Coordinates of C-alpha atoms and ligand atoms in Angstrom, one line a residue:
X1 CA 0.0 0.0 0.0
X2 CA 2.7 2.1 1.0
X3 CA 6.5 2.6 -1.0
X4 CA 8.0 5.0 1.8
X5 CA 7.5 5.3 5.5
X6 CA 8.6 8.6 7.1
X7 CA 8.4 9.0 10.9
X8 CA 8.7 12.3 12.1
X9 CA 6.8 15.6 10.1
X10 CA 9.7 17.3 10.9
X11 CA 11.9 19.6 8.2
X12 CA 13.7 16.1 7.9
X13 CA 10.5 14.2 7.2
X14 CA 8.7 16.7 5.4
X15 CA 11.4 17.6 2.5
X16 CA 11.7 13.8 2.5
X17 CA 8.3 12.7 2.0
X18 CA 7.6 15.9 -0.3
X19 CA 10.7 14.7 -2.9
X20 CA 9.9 11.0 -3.1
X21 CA 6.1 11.8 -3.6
X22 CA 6.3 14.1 -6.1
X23 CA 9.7 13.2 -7.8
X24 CA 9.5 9.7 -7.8
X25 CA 5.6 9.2 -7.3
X26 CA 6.2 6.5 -4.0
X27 CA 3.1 6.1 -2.0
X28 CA 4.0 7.9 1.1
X29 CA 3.2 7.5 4.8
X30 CA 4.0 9.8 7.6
X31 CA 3.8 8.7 11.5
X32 CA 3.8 11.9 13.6
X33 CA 3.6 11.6 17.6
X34 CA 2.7 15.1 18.3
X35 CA -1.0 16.0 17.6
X36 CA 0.4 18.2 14.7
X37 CA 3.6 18.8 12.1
X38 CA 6.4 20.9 11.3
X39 CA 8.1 19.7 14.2
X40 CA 10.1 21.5 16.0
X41 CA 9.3 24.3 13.5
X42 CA 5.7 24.7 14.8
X43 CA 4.1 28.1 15.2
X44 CA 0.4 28.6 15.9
X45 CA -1.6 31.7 17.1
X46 CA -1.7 31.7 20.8
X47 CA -5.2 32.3 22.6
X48 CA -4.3 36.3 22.2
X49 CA -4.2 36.1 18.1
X50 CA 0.0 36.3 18.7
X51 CA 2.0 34.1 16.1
X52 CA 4.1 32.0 18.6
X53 CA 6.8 29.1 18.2
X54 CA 5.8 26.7 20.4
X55 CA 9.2 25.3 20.9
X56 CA 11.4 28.2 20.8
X57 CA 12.0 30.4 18.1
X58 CA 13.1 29.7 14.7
X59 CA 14.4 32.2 12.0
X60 CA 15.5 30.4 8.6
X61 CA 18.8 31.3 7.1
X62 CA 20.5 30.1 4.4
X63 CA 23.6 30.8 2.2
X64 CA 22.4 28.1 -0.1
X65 CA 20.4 28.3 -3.2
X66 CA 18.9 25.2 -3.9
X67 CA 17.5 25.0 -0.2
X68 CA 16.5 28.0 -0.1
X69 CA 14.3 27.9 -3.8
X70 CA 13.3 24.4 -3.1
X71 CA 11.3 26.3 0.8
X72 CA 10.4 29.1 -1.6
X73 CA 8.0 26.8 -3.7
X74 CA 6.1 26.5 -0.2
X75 CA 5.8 29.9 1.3
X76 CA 6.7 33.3 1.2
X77 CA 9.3 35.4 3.0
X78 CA 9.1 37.9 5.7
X79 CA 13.0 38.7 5.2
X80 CA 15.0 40.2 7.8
X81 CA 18.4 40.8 9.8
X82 CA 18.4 38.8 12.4
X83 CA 19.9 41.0 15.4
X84 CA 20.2 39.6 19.1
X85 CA 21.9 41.7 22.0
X86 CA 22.5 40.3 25.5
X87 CA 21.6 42.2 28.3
X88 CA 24.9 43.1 30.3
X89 CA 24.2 45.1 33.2
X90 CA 21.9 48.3 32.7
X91 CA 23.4 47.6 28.8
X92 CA 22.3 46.2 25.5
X93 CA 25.4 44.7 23.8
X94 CA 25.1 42.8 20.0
X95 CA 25.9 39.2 20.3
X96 CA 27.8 37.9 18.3
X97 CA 30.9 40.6 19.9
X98 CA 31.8 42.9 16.8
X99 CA 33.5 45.8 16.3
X100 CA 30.1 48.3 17.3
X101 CA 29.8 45.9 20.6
X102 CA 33.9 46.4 20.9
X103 CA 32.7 50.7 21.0
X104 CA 30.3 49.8 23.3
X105 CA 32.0 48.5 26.0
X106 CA 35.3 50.0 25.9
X107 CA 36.3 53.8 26.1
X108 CA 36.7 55.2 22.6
X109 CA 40.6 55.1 22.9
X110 CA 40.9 51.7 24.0
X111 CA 38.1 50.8 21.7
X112 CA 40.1 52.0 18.5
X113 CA 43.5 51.1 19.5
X114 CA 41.7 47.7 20.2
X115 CA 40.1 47.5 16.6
X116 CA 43.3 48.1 14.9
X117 CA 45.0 45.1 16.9
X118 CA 42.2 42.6 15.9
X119 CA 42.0 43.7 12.3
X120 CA 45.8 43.1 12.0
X121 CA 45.6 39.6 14.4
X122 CA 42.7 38.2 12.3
X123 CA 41.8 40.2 9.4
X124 CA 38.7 42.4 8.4
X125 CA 35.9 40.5 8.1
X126 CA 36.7 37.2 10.1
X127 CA 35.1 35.2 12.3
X128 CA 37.2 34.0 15.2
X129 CA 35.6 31.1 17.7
X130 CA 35.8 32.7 21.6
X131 CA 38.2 29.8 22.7
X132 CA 40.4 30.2 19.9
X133 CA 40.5 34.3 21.1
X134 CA 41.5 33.0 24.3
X135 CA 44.4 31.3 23.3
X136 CA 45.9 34.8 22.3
X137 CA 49.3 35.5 24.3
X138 CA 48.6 39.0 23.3
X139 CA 47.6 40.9 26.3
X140 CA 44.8 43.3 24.5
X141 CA 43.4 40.2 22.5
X142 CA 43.5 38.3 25.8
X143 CA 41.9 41.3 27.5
X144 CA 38.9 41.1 24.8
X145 CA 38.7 37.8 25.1
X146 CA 38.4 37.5 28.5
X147 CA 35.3 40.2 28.6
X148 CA 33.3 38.4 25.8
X149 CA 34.4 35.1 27.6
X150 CA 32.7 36.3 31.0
X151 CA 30.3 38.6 29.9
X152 CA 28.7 36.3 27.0
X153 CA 29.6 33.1 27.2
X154 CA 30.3 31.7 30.4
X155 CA 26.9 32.0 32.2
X156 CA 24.6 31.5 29.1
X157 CA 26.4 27.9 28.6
X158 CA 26.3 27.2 32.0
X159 CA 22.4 28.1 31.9
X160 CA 22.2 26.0 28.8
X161 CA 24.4 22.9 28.8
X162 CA 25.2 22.6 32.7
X163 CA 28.7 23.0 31.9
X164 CA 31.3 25.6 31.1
X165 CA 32.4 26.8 27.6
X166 CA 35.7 24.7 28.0
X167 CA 33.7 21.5 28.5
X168 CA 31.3 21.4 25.8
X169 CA 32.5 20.9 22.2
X170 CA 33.8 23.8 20.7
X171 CA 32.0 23.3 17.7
X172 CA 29.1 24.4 19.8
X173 CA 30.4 28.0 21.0
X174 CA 32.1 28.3 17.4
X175 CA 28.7 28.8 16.5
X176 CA 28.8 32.3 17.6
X177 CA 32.2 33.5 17.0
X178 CA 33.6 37.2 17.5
X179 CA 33.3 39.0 14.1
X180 CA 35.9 41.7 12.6
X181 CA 33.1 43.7 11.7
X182 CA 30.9 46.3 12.0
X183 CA 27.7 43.7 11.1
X184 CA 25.4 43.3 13.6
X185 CA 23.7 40.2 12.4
X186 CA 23.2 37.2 14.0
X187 CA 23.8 35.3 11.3
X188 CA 25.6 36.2 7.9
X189 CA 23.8 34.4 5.6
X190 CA 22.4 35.6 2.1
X191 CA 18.6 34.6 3.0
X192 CA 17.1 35.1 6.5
X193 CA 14.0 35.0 7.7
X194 CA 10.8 33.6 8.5
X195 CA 7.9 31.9 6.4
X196 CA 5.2 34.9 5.8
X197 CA 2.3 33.2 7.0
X198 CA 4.3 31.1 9.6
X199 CA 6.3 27.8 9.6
X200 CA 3.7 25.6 9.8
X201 CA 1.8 26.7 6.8
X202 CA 4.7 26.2 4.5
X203 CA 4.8 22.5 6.5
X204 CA 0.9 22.2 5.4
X205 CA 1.8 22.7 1.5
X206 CA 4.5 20.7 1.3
X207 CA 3.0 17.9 2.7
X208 CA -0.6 18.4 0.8
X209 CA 0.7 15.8 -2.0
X210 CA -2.1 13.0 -3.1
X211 CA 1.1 10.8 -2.7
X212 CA 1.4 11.3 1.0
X213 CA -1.0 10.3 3.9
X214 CA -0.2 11.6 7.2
X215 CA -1.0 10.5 10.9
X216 CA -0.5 12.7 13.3
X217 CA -0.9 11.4 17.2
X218 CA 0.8 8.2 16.2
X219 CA 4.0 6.9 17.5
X220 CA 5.7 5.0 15.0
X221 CA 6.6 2.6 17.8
X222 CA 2.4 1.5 17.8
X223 CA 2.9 0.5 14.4
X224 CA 6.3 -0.4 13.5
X225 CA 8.6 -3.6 14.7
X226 CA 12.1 -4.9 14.0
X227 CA 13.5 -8.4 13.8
X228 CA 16.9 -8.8 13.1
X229 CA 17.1 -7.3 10.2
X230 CA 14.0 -6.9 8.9
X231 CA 10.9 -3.9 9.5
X232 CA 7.3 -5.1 10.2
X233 CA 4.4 -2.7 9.8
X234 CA 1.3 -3.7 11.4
X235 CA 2.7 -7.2 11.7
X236 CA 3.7 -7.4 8.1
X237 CA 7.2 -7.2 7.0
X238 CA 8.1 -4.1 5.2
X239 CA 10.4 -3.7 2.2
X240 CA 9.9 -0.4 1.3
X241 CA 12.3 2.3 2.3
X242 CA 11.8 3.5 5.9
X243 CA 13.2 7.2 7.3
X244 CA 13.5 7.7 10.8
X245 CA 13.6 11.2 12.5
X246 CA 13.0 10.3 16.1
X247 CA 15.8 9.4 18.4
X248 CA 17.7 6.0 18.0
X249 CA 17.8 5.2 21.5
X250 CA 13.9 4.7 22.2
X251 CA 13.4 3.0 19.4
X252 CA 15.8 0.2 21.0
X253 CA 14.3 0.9 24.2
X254 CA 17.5 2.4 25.1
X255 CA 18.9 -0.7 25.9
X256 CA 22.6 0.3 26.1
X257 CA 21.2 3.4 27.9
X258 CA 19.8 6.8 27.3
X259 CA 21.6 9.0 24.9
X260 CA 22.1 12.5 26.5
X261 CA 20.2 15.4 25.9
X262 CA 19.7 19.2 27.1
X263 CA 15.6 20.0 26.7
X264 CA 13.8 23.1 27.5
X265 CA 11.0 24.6 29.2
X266 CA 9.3 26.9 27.8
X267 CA 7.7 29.7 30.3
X268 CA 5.1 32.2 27.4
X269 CA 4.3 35.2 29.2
X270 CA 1.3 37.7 27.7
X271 CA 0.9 41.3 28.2
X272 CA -1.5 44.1 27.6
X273 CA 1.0 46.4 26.0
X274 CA 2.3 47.5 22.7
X275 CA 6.0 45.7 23.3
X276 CA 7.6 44.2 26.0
X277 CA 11.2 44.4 25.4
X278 CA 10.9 46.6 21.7
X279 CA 12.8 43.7 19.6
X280 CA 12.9 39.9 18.9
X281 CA 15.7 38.8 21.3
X282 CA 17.6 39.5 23.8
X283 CA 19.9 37.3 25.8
X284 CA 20.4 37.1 29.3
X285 CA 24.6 36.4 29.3
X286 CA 25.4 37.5 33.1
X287 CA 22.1 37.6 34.8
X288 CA 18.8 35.7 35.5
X289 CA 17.7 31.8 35.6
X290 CA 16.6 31.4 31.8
X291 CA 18.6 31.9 28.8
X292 CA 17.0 34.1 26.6
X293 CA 13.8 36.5 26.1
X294 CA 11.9 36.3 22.4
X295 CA 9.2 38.6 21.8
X296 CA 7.3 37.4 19.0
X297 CA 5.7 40.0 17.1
X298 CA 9.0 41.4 16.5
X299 CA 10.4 38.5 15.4
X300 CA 7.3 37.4 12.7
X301 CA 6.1 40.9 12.1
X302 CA 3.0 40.4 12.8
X303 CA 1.0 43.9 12.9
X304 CA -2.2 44.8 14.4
X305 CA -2.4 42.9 17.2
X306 CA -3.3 43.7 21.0
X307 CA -0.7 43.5 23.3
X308 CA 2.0 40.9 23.2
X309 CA 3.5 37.7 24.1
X310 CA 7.0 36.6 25.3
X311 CA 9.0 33.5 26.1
X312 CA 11.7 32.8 28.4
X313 CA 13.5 29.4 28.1
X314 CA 14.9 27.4 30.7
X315 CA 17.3 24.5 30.1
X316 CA 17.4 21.1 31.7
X317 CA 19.0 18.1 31.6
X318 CA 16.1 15.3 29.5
X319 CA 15.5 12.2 31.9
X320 CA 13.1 11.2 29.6
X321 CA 10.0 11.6 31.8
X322 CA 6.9 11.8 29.9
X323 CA 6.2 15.2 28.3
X324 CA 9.8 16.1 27.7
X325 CA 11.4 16.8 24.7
X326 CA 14.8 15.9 23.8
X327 CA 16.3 19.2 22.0
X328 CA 20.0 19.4 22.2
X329 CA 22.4 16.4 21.5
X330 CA 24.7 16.5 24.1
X331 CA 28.0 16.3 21.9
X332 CA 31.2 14.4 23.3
X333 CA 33.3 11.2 22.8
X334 CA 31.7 9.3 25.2
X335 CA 28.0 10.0 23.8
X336 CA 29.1 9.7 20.3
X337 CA 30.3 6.2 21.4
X338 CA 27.0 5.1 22.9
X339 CA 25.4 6.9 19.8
X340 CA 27.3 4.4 17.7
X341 CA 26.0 1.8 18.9
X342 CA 22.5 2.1 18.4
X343 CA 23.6 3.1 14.9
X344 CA 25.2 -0.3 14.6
X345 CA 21.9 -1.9 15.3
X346 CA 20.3 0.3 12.8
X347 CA 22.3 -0.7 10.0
X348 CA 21.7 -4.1 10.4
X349 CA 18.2 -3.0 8.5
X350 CA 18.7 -2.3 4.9
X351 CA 15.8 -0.7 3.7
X352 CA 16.0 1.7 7.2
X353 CA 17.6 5.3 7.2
X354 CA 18.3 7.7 9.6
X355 CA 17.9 11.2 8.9
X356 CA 17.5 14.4 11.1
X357 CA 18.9 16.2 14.7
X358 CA 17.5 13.5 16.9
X359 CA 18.2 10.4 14.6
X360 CA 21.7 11.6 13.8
X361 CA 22.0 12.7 17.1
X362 CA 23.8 15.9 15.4
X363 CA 22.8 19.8 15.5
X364 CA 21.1 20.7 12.6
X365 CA 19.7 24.2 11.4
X366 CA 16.6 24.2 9.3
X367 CA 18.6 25.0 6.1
X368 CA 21.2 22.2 6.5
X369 CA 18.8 19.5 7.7
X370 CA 16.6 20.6 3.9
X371 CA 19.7 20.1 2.3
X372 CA 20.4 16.4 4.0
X373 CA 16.9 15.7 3.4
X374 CA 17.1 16.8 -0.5
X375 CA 20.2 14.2 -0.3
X376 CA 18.9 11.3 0.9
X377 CA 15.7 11.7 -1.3
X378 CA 17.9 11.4 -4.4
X379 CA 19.4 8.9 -3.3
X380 CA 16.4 6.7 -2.5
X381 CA 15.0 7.5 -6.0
Ligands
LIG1 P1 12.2 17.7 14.6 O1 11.8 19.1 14.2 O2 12.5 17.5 16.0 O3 11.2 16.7 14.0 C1 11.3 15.3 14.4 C2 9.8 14.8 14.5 O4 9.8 13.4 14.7 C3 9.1 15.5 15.7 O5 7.9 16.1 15.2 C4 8.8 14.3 16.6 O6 7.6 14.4 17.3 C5 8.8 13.1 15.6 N1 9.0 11.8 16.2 C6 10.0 11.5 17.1 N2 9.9 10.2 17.5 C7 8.8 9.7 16.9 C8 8.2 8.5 16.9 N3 8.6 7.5 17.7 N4 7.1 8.3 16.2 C9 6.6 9.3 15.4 N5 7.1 10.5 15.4 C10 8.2 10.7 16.1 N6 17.2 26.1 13.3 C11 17.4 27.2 12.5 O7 17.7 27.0 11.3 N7 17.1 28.4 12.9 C12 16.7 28.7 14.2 O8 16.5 29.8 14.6 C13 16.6 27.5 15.1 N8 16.2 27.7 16.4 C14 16.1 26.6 17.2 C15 15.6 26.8 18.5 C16 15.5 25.8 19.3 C17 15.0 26.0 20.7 C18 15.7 24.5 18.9 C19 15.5 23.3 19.8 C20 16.1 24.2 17.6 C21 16.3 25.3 16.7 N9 16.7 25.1 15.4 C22 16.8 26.2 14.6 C23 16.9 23.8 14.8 C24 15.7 23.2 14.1 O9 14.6 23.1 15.1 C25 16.0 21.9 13.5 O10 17.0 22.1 12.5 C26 14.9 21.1 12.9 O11 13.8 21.1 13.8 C27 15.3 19.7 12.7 O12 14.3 19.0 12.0 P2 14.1 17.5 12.3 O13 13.0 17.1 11.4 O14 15.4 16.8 12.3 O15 13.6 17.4 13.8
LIG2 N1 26.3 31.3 23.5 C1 26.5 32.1 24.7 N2 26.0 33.3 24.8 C2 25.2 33.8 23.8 C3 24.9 33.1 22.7 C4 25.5 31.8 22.6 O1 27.2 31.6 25.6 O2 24.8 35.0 24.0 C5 26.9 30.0 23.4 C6 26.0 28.9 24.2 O3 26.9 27.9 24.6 C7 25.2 28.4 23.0 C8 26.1 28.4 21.9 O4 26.9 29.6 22.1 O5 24.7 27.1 23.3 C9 25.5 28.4 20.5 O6 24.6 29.4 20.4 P1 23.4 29.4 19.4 O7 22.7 30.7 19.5 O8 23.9 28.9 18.1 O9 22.5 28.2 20.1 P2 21.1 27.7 19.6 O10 20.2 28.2 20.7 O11 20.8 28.1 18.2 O12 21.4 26.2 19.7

């Protein structure tokens, strides 16, 4: 009945199940356990009218063309600049730490004679990972490095990992490096922004194909069964393809033990006024329990609408307990050890793929995770 199962209506599953439908005419199925799609991606109007993300917010960027014409078919754009500043003190500072952050924190002497030293360290323009800056022996780089260290990083990644900047990989803080520049971006790429109408919209047309079924409120788990090598749905053995999304380790039942995560609670907050903080983010570096602050309407332009709704988030370690959502892949040697694995038991099944941030147990923006999705459709052609 079926040529394809997909579990997971996720950006992985979606772009997936979208490609093989319509490319390669396969009769598609996608298991969903949440009541709805998109994933992680979901936004909905809250009880106020306000546009929220329901698990944290999500603004799409993308240097690359093919990923970003292939979302285009699906929605419009509500383009923008992404700009963040953390809240240091009575101050509002852009993160990532560039050159206008350098002028903000610094007399203007300093500031300039400080400008000219990184500019001839690293070069107009470049992007230079905080625990690389702090391997500087010069005493002014050092000097920079260690404010950004303790004013940006070291009590945000404490808040969200449980552990300092020098224990978690440094892939992770690389993600927000210093930049030799006067851009006050978040991110550099070409294309950012978010769907016009919202994510889950653009989820909605990509997965209206008369190829592909959906079932939301199902856990794949209900339906699907393994032996040896071999998948059964509903107690018959499968030979189509199968892409998973969800995590590895429950679908073994974790039995070499859970693989670690960081989730998130998500504390929305409304109020009867015009704005609450005036702009999309700000994050909380030196102060305060949660990590960050989004204000929506800022962040999806939504206009015309009465009064106005925030989130805080507040990161925990995932036991697993019903309810909680595994966000971050916890990235080390001895997890990507355990990771492997489950992966070992995966590949024992032929027709079964893994694909996507829990599955790969990898981190994965939208764009990148469309891109890896586009890949493994072709190849399953
Ligand atoms: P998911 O979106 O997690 O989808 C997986 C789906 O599989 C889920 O819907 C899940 O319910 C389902 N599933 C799992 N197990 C089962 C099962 N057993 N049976 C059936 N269904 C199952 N990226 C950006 O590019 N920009 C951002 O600004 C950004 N912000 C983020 C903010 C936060 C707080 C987080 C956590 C992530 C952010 N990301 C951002 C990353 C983005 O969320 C991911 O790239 C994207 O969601 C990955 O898609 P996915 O399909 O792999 O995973
Ligand atoms: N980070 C930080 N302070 C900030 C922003 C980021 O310490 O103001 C660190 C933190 O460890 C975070 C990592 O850099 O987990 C990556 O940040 P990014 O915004 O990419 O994280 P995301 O929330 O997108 O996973």
């Amino acid at each position: 009945m079926y040529d394809l199962l997909v579990i997971g209506a996720g950006i992985a599953g979606a772009v997936t199940a979208r490609k093989l439908a319509e490319e390669a005419g396969k009769k598609v199925l996608v298991i969903e356990k949440r009541q709805h799609i998109g994933g992680n991606c979901y936004d909905e109007a809250d009880e106020y009218g306000i546009l929220i993300h329901n698990y944290g917010p999500h603004i799409f960027h993308t240097g690359m063309e093919e990923v970003y014409s292939y979302l285009s078919r699906f929605t419009d754009w509500y383009h923008f600049g992404h700009e963040v500043v953390a809240k240091v003190g009575e101050k509002l500072i852009p993160v990532p730490f560039n050159l206008h952050t350098l002028h903000l924190v610094f007399d203007e002497e300093k500031a300039e004679r400080l400008e000219r030293k990184l500019v001839e360290t690293y070069g107009e323009g470049s992007r230079v990972p905080i625990m690389k800056l702090r391997e500087s022996e010069d005493a002014d780089i050092r000097e920079i490095a260690d404010y950004v260290y303790e004013n940006i990083f070291l009590k945000y990644t404490m808040k969200q990992w449980g552990q300092t900047p020098e224990e978690i990989s440094p892939e992770v803080t690389g993600r927000v490096p210093v930049l030799i520049s006067y851009d006050n971006r978040y991110f550099q790429d070409k294309y950012q922004g978010v769907p016009k109408d919202g994510f889950t919209p653009m989820f909605e047309r990509m997965l209206d194909h008369e190829n592909i079924e959906v079932r939301t409120g199902t856990d794949c788990r209900e339906l699907l069964t393994f032996k040896e090598d071999a998948v059964y749905f509903e107690g018959e053995r499968f030979d189509g393809q199968v892409v998973y999304t969800g995590a590895l380790d429950e679908l073994f039942d974790c039995r070499f033990g859970r693989l670690p995560y960081r989730s998130l609670d998500f504390h929305f907050e409304h109020y009867d006024e015009e704005a609450y903080q005036g702009r999309s983010v700000v994050n909380y570096t030196v102060s305060e329990d949660f990590t960050r602050i989004t204000e929506f309407k800022f962040l999806t332009g939504q206009q015309h609408t009465n009064g106005t709704t925030i989130v805080k988030e507040y990161s925990f370690a995932y036991t697993g307990a019903k309810g909680e959502i595994p966000y971050y892949a916890i990235l080390n040697d001895e997890n990507q050890a355990l990771y492997e694995k489950y992966k070992a038991l995966a590949a024992q099944i032929k027709n079964f793929h893994l694909l996507g941030r829990l599955a790969e147990y990898k981190y994965y923006n939208i764009d990148a995770m469309t891109k890896k999705a586009m890949e493994l459709a072709e190849q399953l052609k």
